[in-house]
Short mmCIF file of C-alpha atoms in Angstrom, two decimals:
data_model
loop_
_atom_site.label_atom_id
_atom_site.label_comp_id
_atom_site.label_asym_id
_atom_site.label_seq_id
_atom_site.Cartn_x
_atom_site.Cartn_y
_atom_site.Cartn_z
CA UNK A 16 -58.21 -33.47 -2.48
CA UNK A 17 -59.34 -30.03 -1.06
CA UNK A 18 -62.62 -30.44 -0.02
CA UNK A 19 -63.02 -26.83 2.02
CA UNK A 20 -60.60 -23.85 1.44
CA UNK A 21 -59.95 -22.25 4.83
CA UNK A 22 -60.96 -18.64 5.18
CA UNK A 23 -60.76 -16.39 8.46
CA UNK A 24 -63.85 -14.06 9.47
CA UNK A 25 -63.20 -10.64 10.35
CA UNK A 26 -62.77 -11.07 14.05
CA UNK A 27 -59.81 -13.75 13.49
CA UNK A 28 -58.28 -10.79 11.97
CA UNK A 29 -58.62 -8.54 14.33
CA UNK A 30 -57.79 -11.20 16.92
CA UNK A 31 -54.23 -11.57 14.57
CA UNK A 32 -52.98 -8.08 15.51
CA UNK A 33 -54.49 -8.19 18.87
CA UNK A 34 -52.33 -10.52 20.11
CA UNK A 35 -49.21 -8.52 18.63
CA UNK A 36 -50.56 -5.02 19.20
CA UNK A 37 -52.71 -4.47 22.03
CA UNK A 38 -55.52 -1.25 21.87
CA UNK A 39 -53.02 -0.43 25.07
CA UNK A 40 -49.96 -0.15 23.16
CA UNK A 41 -51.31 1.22 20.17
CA UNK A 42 -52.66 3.89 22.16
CA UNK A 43 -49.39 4.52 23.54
CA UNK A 44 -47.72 4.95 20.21
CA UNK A 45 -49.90 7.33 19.27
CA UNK A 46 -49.35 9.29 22.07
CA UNK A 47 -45.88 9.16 21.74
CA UNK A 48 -45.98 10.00 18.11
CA UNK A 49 -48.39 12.74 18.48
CA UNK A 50 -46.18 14.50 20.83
CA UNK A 51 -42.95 14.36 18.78
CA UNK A 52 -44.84 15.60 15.77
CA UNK A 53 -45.87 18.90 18.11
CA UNK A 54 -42.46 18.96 18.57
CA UNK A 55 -41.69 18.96 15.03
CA UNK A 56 -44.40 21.02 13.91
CA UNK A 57 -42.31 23.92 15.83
CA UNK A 58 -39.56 23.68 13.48
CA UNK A 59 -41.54 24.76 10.01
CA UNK A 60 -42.56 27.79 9.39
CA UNK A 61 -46.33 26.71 8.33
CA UNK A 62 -47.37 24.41 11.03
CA UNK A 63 -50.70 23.29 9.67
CA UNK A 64 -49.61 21.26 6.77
CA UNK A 65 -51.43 18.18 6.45
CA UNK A 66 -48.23 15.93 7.09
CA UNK A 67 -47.75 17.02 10.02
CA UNK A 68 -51.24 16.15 11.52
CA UNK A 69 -52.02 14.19 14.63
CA UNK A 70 -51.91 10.62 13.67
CA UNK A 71 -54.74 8.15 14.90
CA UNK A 72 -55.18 4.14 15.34
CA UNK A 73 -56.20 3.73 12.23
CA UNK A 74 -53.17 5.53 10.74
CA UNK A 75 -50.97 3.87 13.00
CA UNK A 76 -51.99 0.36 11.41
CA UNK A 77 -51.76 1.40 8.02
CA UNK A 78 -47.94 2.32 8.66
CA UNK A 79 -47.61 -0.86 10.07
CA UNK A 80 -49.50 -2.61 7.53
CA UNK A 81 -47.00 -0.81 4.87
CA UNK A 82 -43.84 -1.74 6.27
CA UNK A 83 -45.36 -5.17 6.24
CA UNK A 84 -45.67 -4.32 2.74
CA UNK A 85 -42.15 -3.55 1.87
CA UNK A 86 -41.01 -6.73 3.68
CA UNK A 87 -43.07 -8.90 1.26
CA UNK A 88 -42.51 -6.88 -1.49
CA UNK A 89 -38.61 -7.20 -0.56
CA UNK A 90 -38.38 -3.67 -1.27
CA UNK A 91 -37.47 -2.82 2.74
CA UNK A 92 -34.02 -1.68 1.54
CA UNK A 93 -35.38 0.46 -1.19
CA UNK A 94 -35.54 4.44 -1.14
CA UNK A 95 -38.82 5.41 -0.40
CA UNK A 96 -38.54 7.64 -3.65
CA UNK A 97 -38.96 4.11 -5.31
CA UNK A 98 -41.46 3.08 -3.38
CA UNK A 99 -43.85 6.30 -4.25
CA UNK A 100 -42.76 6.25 -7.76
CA UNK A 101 -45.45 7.39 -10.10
CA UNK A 102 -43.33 6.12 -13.27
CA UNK A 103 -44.66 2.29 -13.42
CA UNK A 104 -42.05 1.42 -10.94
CA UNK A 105 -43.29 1.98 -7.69
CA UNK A 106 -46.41 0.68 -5.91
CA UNK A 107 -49.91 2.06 -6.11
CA UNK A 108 -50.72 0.59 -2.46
CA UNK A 109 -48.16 3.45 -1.18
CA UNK A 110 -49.31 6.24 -2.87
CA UNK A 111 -52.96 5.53 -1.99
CA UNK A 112 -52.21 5.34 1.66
CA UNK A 113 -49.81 8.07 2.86
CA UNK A 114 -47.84 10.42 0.46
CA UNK A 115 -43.99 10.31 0.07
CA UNK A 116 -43.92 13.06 2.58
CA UNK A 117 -46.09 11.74 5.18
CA UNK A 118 -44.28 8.26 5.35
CA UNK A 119 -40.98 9.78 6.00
CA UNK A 120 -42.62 12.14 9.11
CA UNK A 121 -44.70 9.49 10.31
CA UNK A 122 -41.55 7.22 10.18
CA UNK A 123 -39.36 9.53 11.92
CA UNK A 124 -41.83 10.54 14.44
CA UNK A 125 -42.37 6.81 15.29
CA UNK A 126 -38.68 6.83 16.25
#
């Protein structure tokens, strides 16, 4: 018999990815990523579009939080067309986080 269902507070979270991403390394990546999307922002001819924008911590962990995603979805194989698909097939999580766009430059920037 279950007598207590076990439940983590919000610091056990944050304690989760601390021990696999450290506010170090994050920072790092960001860094890292920020500078190749400069470098990328010199190859279109508008610079300021909004998917090619500095990214932050926060962003950083909601990539990482969305390829977690498509690994428990089982979707890590799919197109990413699929996985921003606005025609019932796709996921709403995706499209509310990053657009189709973003994804791909953040994911290629992370490189």
């Amino acid at each position: 018999m279950v007598y207590r269902l076990s439940s983590c507070d919000e610091d056990g979270y944050k304690y989760g990815w601390n021990i696999l991403f450290s506010e170090d390394i994050l920072q790092l990546v960001v860094q890292d990523t920020n500078r190749k999307l400069q470098e990328m922002r010199h190859k279109y001819k508008k610079e300021d579009r909004p998917e090619l924008k500095d990214i932050d911590v926060i962003e950083l962990l909601a990539l990482i939080g969305c390829l977690l995603l498509t690994a428990i979805f089982k979707s890590n194989k799919e197109d990413t067309a699929s996985l921003f698909a606005t025609d019932g097939k796709g996921s709403e999580i995706f499209r509310c986080i990053f657009s189709q766009k973003r994804f791909l430059l953040l994911l290629a920037a992370i490189r």
